[in-house]
Every structure is written in structure tokens, then in C-alpha cells.
Amino acid sequence: QVQLVESGGGLVQPGGSLTLSCAASGSIFRINVMGWYRQAPGKQRELVADISSGGSTNYADSAKGRFTISRDNAKNTVYLQMNSLKPEDTAVYYCKAAIYRSGWPSVLSDYWGQGTQVTVSS
């Protein structure tokens, strides 16, 4: 069994910063891409940023220059540093990871965290 647990969400004023964390645990053989998605009320879930096991990153246009994704492969953890936050960044942020489970056969599957609320408001 594999679990992703997010933390770090909360209420922040416009222009402020937050750092989200997502730790994967369980029967993990290897983790490929890890990423952050968000879903605002009434909108579809969208990619914010992702990062490969080798450290290559990809950002949505809305995140470029303000957000930084990073990962610690030894801890199976991905981070999202968010700066210069805007009210339109308000959403539930979800962590996603492509994981090979331990055991045989080791199938590559996507796993999601439960989500963490980020609210940007004065």
C-alpha cells in the first residue's frame, strides 16, 4: 500500500509565502515524476508544477517565477515553495506521484494525496 500525505497549507495574505510538503510512504520501489496540482471551486484540477526523479522541472505559466518545486529522493518527499501569492492561487492543492510498488510485478501507478487547502486573502 502507498500513501501520499500533504502538509503546509493554510491562510496567507496576498504577497505572502507558503511551503507545501508531500511525503510518500509504504511499499515503494521507485518514484518517477512527482507533482503538484490544484483545484479551485468550480474549476477543473490543473497542473501547477512537476519534477522528475532526476530533477527536471515543469511549471504552469501561472506558477513560473513565483513557485519552486523540489524533491528529496531519500525522503520520498516533494515540496512546493510558493511566493508572491495571489488570491487566484486559492485552491485545494494535491500531490501526485508516479510510483513503482515493491514486489512482483511492479506496476507503475499514479497516486494522489488527500489535498491541502491554500487560501490567499486579506
Short mmCIF file of N, CA, C and O in Angstrom, two decimals:
data_model
loop_
_atom_site.label_atom_id
_atom_site.label_comp_id
_atom_site.label_asym_id
_atom_site.label_seq_id
_atom_site.Cartn_x
_atom_site.Cartn_y
_atom_site.Cartn_z
N GLN A 1 0.85 -1.19 0.00
CA GLN A 1 0.00 0.00 0.00
C GLN A 1 0.89 1.24 0.00
O GLN A 1 1.96 1.24 0.59
N VAL A 2 0.43 2.26 -0.70
CA VAL A 2 1.18 3.51 -0.82
C VAL A 2 0.30 4.67 -0.36
O VAL A 2 -0.88 4.71 -0.67
N GLN A 3 0.90 5.57 0.38
CA GLN A 3 0.18 6.77 0.83
C GLN A 3 0.98 8.02 0.51
O GLN A 3 2.20 8.03 0.60
N LEU A 4 0.26 9.09 0.15
CA LEU A 4 0.84 10.41 -0.01
C LEU A 4 0.16 11.32 1.01
O LEU A 4 -1.07 11.40 1.04
N VAL A 5 0.95 11.99 1.82
CA VAL A 5 0.40 12.87 2.85
C VAL A 5 0.96 14.27 2.66
O VAL A 5 2.17 14.48 2.73
N GLU A 6 0.05 15.22 2.41
CA GLU A 6 0.44 16.62 2.21
C GLU A 6 0.34 17.38 3.52
O GLU A 6 -0.45 17.05 4.41
N SER A 7 1.11 18.46 3.60
CA SER A 7 1.04 19.37 4.74
C SER A 7 1.51 20.74 4.29
O SER A 7 2.13 20.88 3.24
N GLY A 8 1.19 21.75 5.12
CA GLY A 8 1.72 23.09 4.86
C GLY A 8 0.72 24.09 4.33
O GLY A 8 1.06 25.27 4.16
N GLY A 9 -0.50 23.68 4.06
CA GLY A 9 -1.49 24.64 3.58
C GLY A 9 -1.94 25.56 4.69
O GLY A 9 -1.56 25.41 5.86
N GLY A 10 -2.75 26.54 4.31
CA GLY A 10 -3.26 27.47 5.31
C GLY A 10 -3.74 28.76 4.70
O GLY A 10 -3.89 28.87 3.48
N LEU A 11 -3.94 29.74 5.56
CA LEU A 11 -4.40 31.07 5.17
C LEU A 11 -3.20 32.01 5.14
O LEU A 11 -2.42 32.07 6.11
N VAL A 12 -3.06 32.74 4.05
CA VAL A 12 -1.94 33.68 3.92
C VAL A 12 -2.44 34.94 3.22
O VAL A 12 -3.38 34.88 2.40
N GLN A 13 -1.83 36.06 3.53
CA GLN A 13 -2.22 37.31 2.89
C GLN A 13 -1.61 37.41 1.49
O GLN A 13 -0.57 36.78 1.22
N PRO A 14 -2.24 38.18 0.62
CA PRO A 14 -1.64 38.40 -0.70
C PRO A 14 -0.21 38.91 -0.59
O PRO A 14 0.09 39.76 0.26
N GLY A 15 0.65 38.34 -1.42
CA GLY A 15 2.07 38.68 -1.37
C GLY A 15 2.87 37.80 -0.44
O GLY A 15 4.11 37.86 -0.43
N GLY A 16 2.20 36.97 0.34
CA GLY A 16 2.87 36.11 1.29
C GLY A 16 3.40 34.83 0.66
O GLY A 16 3.31 34.63 -0.56
N SER A 17 3.95 33.97 1.52
CA SER A 17 4.57 32.73 1.07
C SER A 17 4.07 31.55 1.89
O SER A 17 3.68 31.70 3.05
N LEU A 18 4.09 30.40 1.25
CA LEU A 18 3.79 29.12 1.90
C LEU A 18 4.66 28.05 1.27
O LEU A 18 4.99 28.16 0.08
N THR A 19 4.97 27.03 2.06
CA THR A 19 5.67 25.86 1.52
C THR A 19 4.84 24.62 1.81
O THR A 19 4.50 24.35 2.96
N LEU A 20 4.49 23.91 0.75
CA LEU A 20 3.78 22.65 0.86
C LEU A 20 4.76 21.49 0.82
O LEU A 20 5.77 21.55 0.12
N SER A 21 4.43 20.44 1.56
CA SER A 21 5.23 19.22 1.55
C SER A 21 4.32 18.03 1.28
O SER A 21 3.15 18.04 1.65
N CYS A 22 4.89 17.02 0.64
CA CYS A 22 4.14 15.80 0.38
C CYS A 22 5.11 14.63 0.52
O CYS A 22 6.08 14.53 -0.23
N ALA A 23 4.81 13.76 1.47
CA ALA A 23 5.66 12.60 1.73
C ALA A 23 4.96 11.32 1.29
O ALA A 23 3.80 11.09 1.67
N ALA A 24 5.67 10.52 0.53
CA ALA A 24 5.16 9.23 0.09
C ALA A 24 5.71 8.14 1.01
O ALA A 24 6.88 8.18 1.39
N SER A 25 4.85 7.19 1.34
CA SER A 25 5.28 6.09 2.20
C SER A 25 4.59 4.81 1.81
O SER A 25 3.58 4.82 1.10
N GLY A 26 5.12 3.69 2.30
CA GLY A 26 4.51 2.40 2.01
C GLY A 26 5.43 1.53 1.19
O GLY A 26 6.64 1.65 1.23
N SER A 27 4.82 0.65 0.41
CA SER A 27 5.57 -0.33 -0.38
C SER A 27 6.05 0.28 -1.69
O SER A 27 5.52 0.05 -2.76
N ILE A 28 7.12 1.06 -1.58
CA ILE A 28 7.63 1.81 -2.72
C ILE A 28 8.94 1.23 -3.20
O ILE A 28 9.87 1.08 -2.41
N PHE A 29 9.01 0.95 -4.50
CA PHE A 29 10.27 0.53 -5.10
C PHE A 29 10.99 1.74 -5.68
O PHE A 29 12.17 1.95 -5.42
N ARG A 30 10.26 2.51 -6.46
CA ARG A 30 10.85 3.70 -7.05
C ARG A 30 9.77 4.71 -7.39
O ARG A 30 8.65 4.34 -7.73
N ILE A 31 10.13 5.99 -7.27
CA ILE A 31 9.19 7.06 -7.61
C ILE A 31 9.70 7.79 -8.85
O ILE A 31 10.86 8.23 -8.86
N ASN A 32 8.87 7.91 -9.85
CA ASN A 32 9.23 8.69 -11.04
C ASN A 32 8.83 10.15 -10.83
O ASN A 32 9.28 10.78 -9.89
N VAL A 33 7.94 10.64 -11.65
CA VAL A 33 7.56 12.05 -11.55
C VAL A 33 6.70 12.30 -10.31
O VAL A 33 5.83 11.49 -9.99
N MET A 34 6.98 13.42 -9.64
CA MET A 34 6.14 13.90 -8.55
C MET A 34 5.66 15.30 -8.93
O MET A 34 6.40 16.07 -9.56
N GLY A 35 4.44 15.61 -8.53
CA GLY A 35 3.93 16.92 -8.94
C GLY A 35 2.87 17.46 -8.02
O GLY A 35 2.38 16.77 -7.12
N TRP A 36 2.57 18.73 -8.25
CA TRP A 36 1.51 19.42 -7.52
C TRP A 36 0.45 19.87 -8.51
O TRP A 36 0.77 20.44 -9.56
N TYR A 37 -0.79 19.64 -8.13
CA TYR A 37 -1.95 20.09 -8.89
C TYR A 37 -2.81 20.92 -7.94
O TYR A 37 -2.67 20.85 -6.71
N ARG A 38 -3.71 21.69 -8.52
CA ARG A 38 -4.65 22.43 -7.68
C ARG A 38 -6.02 22.48 -8.33
O ARG A 38 -6.15 22.37 -9.54
N GLN A 39 -7.02 22.63 -7.47
CA GLN A 39 -8.40 22.71 -7.95
C GLN A 39 -9.12 23.79 -7.16
O GLN A 39 -9.30 23.67 -5.93
N ALA A 40 -9.51 24.84 -7.87
CA ALA A 40 -10.30 25.91 -7.27
C ALA A 40 -11.78 25.57 -7.40
O ALA A 40 -12.17 24.79 -8.28
N PRO A 41 -12.62 26.16 -6.56
CA PRO A 41 -14.07 25.88 -6.63
C PRO A 41 -14.62 26.15 -8.03
O PRO A 41 -14.37 27.22 -8.60
N GLY A 42 -15.35 25.18 -8.56
CA GLY A 42 -15.97 25.34 -9.86
C GLY A 42 -15.04 25.20 -11.05
O GLY A 42 -15.45 25.40 -12.19
N LYS A 43 -13.78 24.84 -10.77
CA LYS A 43 -12.81 24.71 -11.86
C LYS A 43 -12.24 23.30 -11.89
O LYS A 43 -12.32 22.55 -10.92
N GLN A 44 -11.63 22.97 -13.03
CA GLN A 44 -11.00 21.66 -13.16
C GLN A 44 -9.64 21.65 -12.46
O GLN A 44 -9.00 22.70 -12.29
N ARG A 45 -9.22 20.46 -12.07
CA ARG A 45 -7.90 20.31 -11.47
C ARG A 45 -6.85 20.59 -12.55
O ARG A 45 -6.96 20.15 -13.69
N GLU A 46 -5.82 21.35 -12.16
CA GLU A 46 -4.80 21.73 -13.12
C GLU A 46 -3.40 21.50 -12.55
O GLU A 46 -3.19 21.57 -11.34
N LEU A 47 -2.47 21.24 -13.45
CA LEU A 47 -1.07 21.07 -13.05
C LEU A 47 -0.49 22.42 -12.61
O LEU A 47 -0.68 23.42 -13.30
N VAL A 48 0.22 22.39 -11.49
CA VAL A 48 0.97 23.56 -11.05
C VAL A 48 2.44 23.40 -11.42
O VAL A 48 3.04 24.28 -12.05
N ALA A 49 3.02 22.28 -11.04
CA ALA A 49 4.42 22.01 -11.34
C ALA A 49 4.70 20.54 -11.12
O ALA A 49 4.02 19.89 -10.30
N ASP A 50 5.68 20.00 -11.85
CA ASP A 50 6.12 18.65 -11.56
C ASP A 50 7.63 18.55 -11.71
O ASP A 50 8.28 19.46 -12.25
N ILE A 51 8.16 17.43 -11.20
CA ILE A 51 9.61 17.26 -11.17
C ILE A 51 9.94 15.79 -11.35
O ILE A 51 9.32 14.91 -10.73
N SER A 52 10.90 15.50 -12.22
CA SER A 52 11.30 14.13 -12.47
C SER A 52 12.23 13.64 -11.36
O SER A 52 12.71 14.43 -10.53
N SER A 53 12.52 12.35 -11.38
CA SER A 53 13.44 11.80 -10.38
C SER A 53 14.84 12.39 -10.53
O SER A 53 15.60 12.44 -9.57
N GLY A 54 15.16 12.84 -11.73
CA GLY A 54 16.46 13.44 -11.98
C GLY A 54 16.52 14.94 -11.71
O GLY A 54 17.57 15.56 -11.82
N GLY A 55 15.36 15.53 -11.39
CA GLY A 55 15.33 16.94 -11.04
C GLY A 55 14.86 17.88 -12.12
O GLY A 55 14.84 19.10 -11.92
N SER A 56 14.45 17.36 -13.26
CA SER A 56 13.91 18.23 -14.31
C SER A 56 12.53 18.71 -13.90
O SER A 56 11.70 17.93 -13.44
N THR A 57 12.30 20.02 -14.09
CA THR A 57 11.06 20.62 -13.62
C THR A 57 10.22 21.16 -14.76
O THR A 57 10.72 21.47 -15.85
N ASN A 58 8.93 21.28 -14.48
CA ASN A 58 7.96 21.79 -15.43
C ASN A 58 6.95 22.60 -14.64
O ASN A 58 6.46 22.14 -13.61
N TYR A 59 6.65 23.83 -15.13
CA TYR A 59 5.75 24.72 -14.41
C TYR A 59 4.62 25.19 -15.30
O TYR A 59 4.81 25.46 -16.49
N ALA A 60 3.44 25.37 -14.70
CA ALA A 60 2.37 26.07 -15.38
C ALA A 60 2.78 27.53 -15.51
O ALA A 60 3.55 28.06 -14.69
N ASP A 61 2.25 28.19 -16.53
CA ASP A 61 2.59 29.61 -16.73
C ASP A 61 2.28 30.44 -15.49
O ASP A 61 3.01 31.36 -15.14
N SER A 62 1.18 30.10 -14.82
CA SER A 62 0.76 30.86 -13.64
C SER A 62 1.74 30.72 -12.47
O SER A 62 1.73 31.54 -11.55
N ALA A 63 2.56 29.67 -12.50
CA ALA A 63 3.49 29.41 -11.40
C ALA A 63 4.92 29.87 -11.69
O ALA A 63 5.71 30.04 -10.74
N LYS A 64 5.23 30.09 -12.93
CA LYS A 64 6.60 30.45 -13.30
C LYS A 64 7.03 31.76 -12.64
O LYS A 64 6.30 32.75 -12.66
N GLY A 65 8.21 31.73 -12.04
CA GLY A 65 8.76 32.92 -11.41
C GLY A 65 8.30 33.14 -9.99
O GLY A 65 8.86 33.98 -9.28
N ARG A 66 7.27 32.41 -9.56
CA ARG A 66 6.76 32.58 -8.19
C ARG A 66 6.87 31.30 -7.36
O ARG A 66 7.08 31.36 -6.14
N PHE A 67 6.69 30.15 -8.00
CA PHE A 67 6.70 28.87 -7.29
C PHE A 67 7.96 28.08 -7.65
O PHE A 67 8.46 28.18 -8.78
N THR A 68 8.44 27.30 -6.69
CA THR A 68 9.58 26.44 -6.93
C THR A 68 9.27 25.05 -6.40
O THR A 68 8.92 24.89 -5.22
N ILE A 69 9.40 24.05 -7.28
CA ILE A 69 9.19 22.67 -6.87
C ILE A 69 10.56 22.02 -6.66
O ILE A 69 11.51 22.30 -7.40
N SER A 70 10.66 21.18 -5.64
CA SER A 70 11.88 20.45 -5.36
C SER A 70 11.51 19.12 -4.73
O SER A 70 10.36 18.91 -4.34
N ARG A 71 12.49 18.22 -4.65
CA ARG A 71 12.22 16.92 -4.04
C ARG A 71 13.46 16.41 -3.34
O ARG A 71 14.59 16.73 -3.70
N ASP A 72 13.20 15.58 -2.33
CA ASP A 72 14.25 14.88 -1.61
C ASP A 72 14.01 13.41 -1.84
O ASP A 72 13.11 12.82 -1.24
N ASN A 73 14.78 12.81 -2.73
CA ASN A 73 14.54 11.41 -3.10
C ASN A 73 14.79 10.47 -1.93
O ASN A 73 14.14 9.43 -1.82
N ALA A 74 15.71 10.81 -1.05
CA ALA A 74 15.98 9.95 0.11
C ALA A 74 14.78 9.91 1.06
O ALA A 74 14.59 8.91 1.78
N LYS A 75 13.99 10.97 1.06
CA LYS A 75 12.83 11.04 1.96
C LYS A 75 11.52 10.82 1.22
O LYS A 75 10.44 10.91 1.83
N ASN A 76 11.59 10.56 -0.09
CA ASN A 76 10.37 10.37 -0.90
C ASN A 76 9.41 11.54 -0.71
O ASN A 76 8.20 11.35 -0.59
N THR A 77 9.95 12.74 -0.72
CA THR A 77 9.17 13.93 -0.43
C THR A 77 9.35 14.98 -1.52
O THR A 77 10.46 15.17 -2.03
N VAL A 78 8.25 15.63 -1.85
CA VAL A 78 8.27 16.72 -2.81
C VAL A 78 7.75 17.97 -2.11
O VAL A 78 6.88 17.89 -1.23
N TYR A 79 8.33 19.11 -2.50
CA TYR A 79 7.98 20.39 -1.88
C TYR A 79 7.52 21.37 -2.95
O TYR A 79 7.90 21.28 -4.11
N LEU A 80 6.70 22.33 -2.51
CA LEU A 80 6.32 23.43 -3.38
C LEU A 80 6.45 24.72 -2.58
O LEU A 80 5.66 24.97 -1.67
N GLN A 81 7.46 25.50 -2.90
CA GLN A 81 7.65 26.81 -2.29
C GLN A 81 6.87 27.82 -3.11
O GLN A 81 7.12 27.97 -4.31
N MET A 82 5.92 28.49 -2.46
CA MET A 82 5.07 29.44 -3.16
C MET A 82 5.31 30.84 -2.61
O MET A 82 5.11 31.06 -1.40
N ASN A 83 5.72 31.74 -3.47
CA ASN A 83 5.98 33.13 -3.10
C ASN A 83 5.04 34.05 -3.87
O ASN A 83 4.43 33.65 -4.86
N SER A 84 4.94 35.28 -3.39
CA SER A 84 4.11 36.30 -4.06
C SER A 84 2.72 35.76 -4.35
O SER A 84 2.20 35.90 -5.47
N LEU A 85 2.11 35.16 -3.36
CA LEU A 85 0.81 34.52 -3.55
C LEU A 85 -0.27 35.54 -3.86
O LEU A 85 -0.26 36.67 -3.36
N LYS A 86 -1.20 35.14 -4.71
CA LYS A 86 -2.31 35.97 -5.16
C LYS A 86 -3.64 35.32 -4.76
O LYS A 86 -3.69 34.09 -4.60
N PRO A 87 -4.69 36.09 -4.66
CA PRO A 87 -6.00 35.49 -4.34
C PRO A 87 -6.39 34.39 -5.32
O PRO A 87 -7.03 33.40 -4.91
N GLU A 88 -5.98 34.52 -6.57
CA GLU A 88 -6.33 33.50 -7.56
C GLU A 88 -5.55 32.19 -7.38
O GLU A 88 -5.82 31.20 -8.06
N ASP A 89 -4.61 32.16 -6.45
CA ASP A 89 -3.92 30.92 -6.10
C ASP A 89 -4.72 30.09 -5.10
O ASP A 89 -4.34 28.95 -4.79
N THR A 90 -5.80 30.66 -4.60
CA THR A 90 -6.64 29.94 -3.65
C THR A 90 -7.22 28.68 -4.29
O THR A 90 -7.85 28.74 -5.35
N ALA A 91 -6.98 27.55 -3.64
CA ALA A 91 -7.42 26.26 -4.18
C ALA A 91 -7.04 25.16 -3.19
O ALA A 91 -6.31 25.40 -2.22
N VAL A 92 -7.55 23.96 -3.47
CA VAL A 92 -7.04 22.77 -2.79
C VAL A 92 -5.87 22.26 -3.63
O VAL A 92 -6.00 22.07 -4.84
N TYR A 93 -4.74 22.09 -2.99
CA TYR A 93 -3.52 21.63 -3.67
C TYR A 93 -3.33 20.13 -3.39
O TYR A 93 -3.36 19.69 -2.24
N TYR A 94 -3.12 19.40 -4.48
CA TYR A 94 -2.96 17.95 -4.41
C TYR A 94 -1.57 17.54 -4.88
O TYR A 94 -1.06 18.07 -5.87
N CYS A 95 -1.02 16.57 -4.21
CA CYS A 95 0.24 15.97 -4.61
C CYS A 95 -0.06 14.71 -5.42
O CYS A 95 -1.01 13.97 -5.11
N LYS A 96 0.72 14.48 -6.45
CA LYS A 96 0.59 13.27 -7.27
C LYS A 96 1.97 12.68 -7.50
O LYS A 96 2.94 13.42 -7.70
N ALA A 97 2.05 11.37 -7.47
CA ALA A 97 3.34 10.71 -7.73
C ALA A 97 3.13 9.46 -8.56
O ALA A 97 2.16 8.72 -8.35
N ALA A 98 4.03 9.24 -9.49
CA ALA A 98 4.04 8.02 -10.29
C ALA A 98 5.01 7.05 -9.63
O ALA A 98 6.21 7.32 -9.58
N ILE A 99 4.46 5.94 -9.11
CA ILE A 99 5.24 5.07 -8.23
C ILE A 99 5.23 3.63 -8.69
O ILE A 99 4.16 3.09 -9.05
N TYR A 100 6.41 3.02 -8.70
CA TYR A 100 6.52 1.57 -8.84
C TYR A 100 6.45 0.99 -7.43
O TYR A 100 7.27 1.29 -6.57
N ARG A 101 5.48 0.12 -7.22
CA ARG A 101 5.38 -0.53 -5.92
C ARG A 101 6.38 -1.65 -5.79
O ARG A 101 6.81 -2.25 -6.79
N SER A 102 6.73 -1.94 -4.56
CA SER A 102 7.59 -3.09 -4.28
C SER A 102 6.86 -4.38 -4.61
O SER A 102 5.63 -4.43 -4.62
N GLY A 103 7.63 -5.44 -4.85
CA GLY A 103 7.02 -6.72 -5.15
C GLY A 103 6.98 -6.99 -6.64
O GLY A 103 7.46 -6.22 -7.45
N TRP A 104 6.37 -8.10 -7.02
CA TRP A 104 6.31 -8.53 -8.42
C TRP A 104 4.87 -8.89 -8.79
O TRP A 104 4.22 -9.60 -8.05
N PRO A 105 4.34 -8.40 -9.91
CA PRO A 105 5.00 -7.43 -10.78
C PRO A 105 4.95 -6.02 -10.21
O PRO A 105 4.04 -5.68 -9.49
N SER A 106 5.94 -5.25 -10.55
CA SER A 106 5.99 -3.89 -10.06
C SER A 106 5.40 -2.97 -11.11
O SER A 106 6.05 -2.62 -12.08
N VAL A 107 4.15 -2.60 -10.92
CA VAL A 107 3.42 -1.79 -11.89
C VAL A 107 3.54 -0.33 -11.54
O VAL A 107 3.45 0.06 -10.37
N LEU A 108 3.72 0.49 -12.57
CA LEU A 108 3.77 1.94 -12.37
C LEU A 108 2.34 2.48 -12.29
O LEU A 108 1.55 2.29 -13.20
N SER A 109 2.02 3.14 -11.18
CA SER A 109 0.69 3.69 -10.98
C SER A 109 0.78 5.10 -10.43
O SER A 109 1.76 5.46 -9.78
N ASP A 110 -0.27 5.88 -10.69
CA ASP A 110 -0.36 7.23 -10.13
C ASP A 110 -1.08 7.19 -8.79
O ASP A 110 -2.12 6.53 -8.65
N TYR A 111 -0.52 7.92 -7.83
CA TYR A 111 -1.14 8.03 -6.52
C TYR A 111 -1.35 9.51 -6.20
O TYR A 111 -0.53 10.36 -6.58
N TRP A 112 -2.44 9.78 -5.49
CA TRP A 112 -2.79 11.15 -5.12
C TRP A 112 -2.85 11.29 -3.61
O TRP A 112 -3.26 10.38 -2.90
N GLY A 113 -2.49 12.48 -3.14
CA GLY A 113 -2.71 12.81 -1.75
C GLY A 113 -4.14 13.27 -1.53
O GLY A 113 -4.93 13.37 -2.47
N GLN A 114 -4.45 13.57 -0.28
CA GLN A 114 -5.83 13.93 0.08
C GLN A 114 -6.12 15.40 -0.16
O GLN A 114 -7.29 15.80 -0.14
N GLY A 115 -5.10 16.19 -0.39
CA GLY A 115 -5.28 17.62 -0.67
C GLY A 115 -5.08 18.48 0.57
O GLY A 115 -5.35 18.05 1.70
N THR A 116 -4.59 19.68 0.33
CA THR A 116 -4.43 20.65 1.42
C THR A 116 -4.91 22.01 0.93
O THR A 116 -4.60 22.42 -0.19
N GLN A 117 -5.69 22.69 1.75
CA GLN A 117 -6.30 23.96 1.34
C GLN A 117 -5.30 25.10 1.46
O GLN A 117 -4.64 25.25 2.51
N VAL A 118 -5.22 25.89 0.42
CA VAL A 118 -4.45 27.13 0.44
C VAL A 118 -5.42 28.27 0.15
O VAL A 118 -6.11 28.26 -0.88
N THR A 119 -5.50 29.22 1.06
CA THR A 119 -6.38 30.36 0.91
C THR A 119 -5.55 31.64 0.98
O THR A 119 -4.83 31.85 1.96
N VAL A 120 -5.65 32.45 -0.07
CA VAL A 120 -4.92 33.72 -0.12
C VAL A 120 -5.95 34.84 -0.02
O VAL A 120 -6.73 35.05 -0.95
N SER A 121 -5.93 35.52 1.10
CA SER A 121 -6.95 36.55 1.35
C SER A 121 -6.45 37.52 2.40
O SER A 121 -5.72 37.15 3.32
N SER A 122 -6.89 38.76 2.26
CA SER A 122 -6.56 39.76 3.27
C SER A 122 -7.67 39.86 4.32
O SER A 122 -7.56 40.62 5.27
#
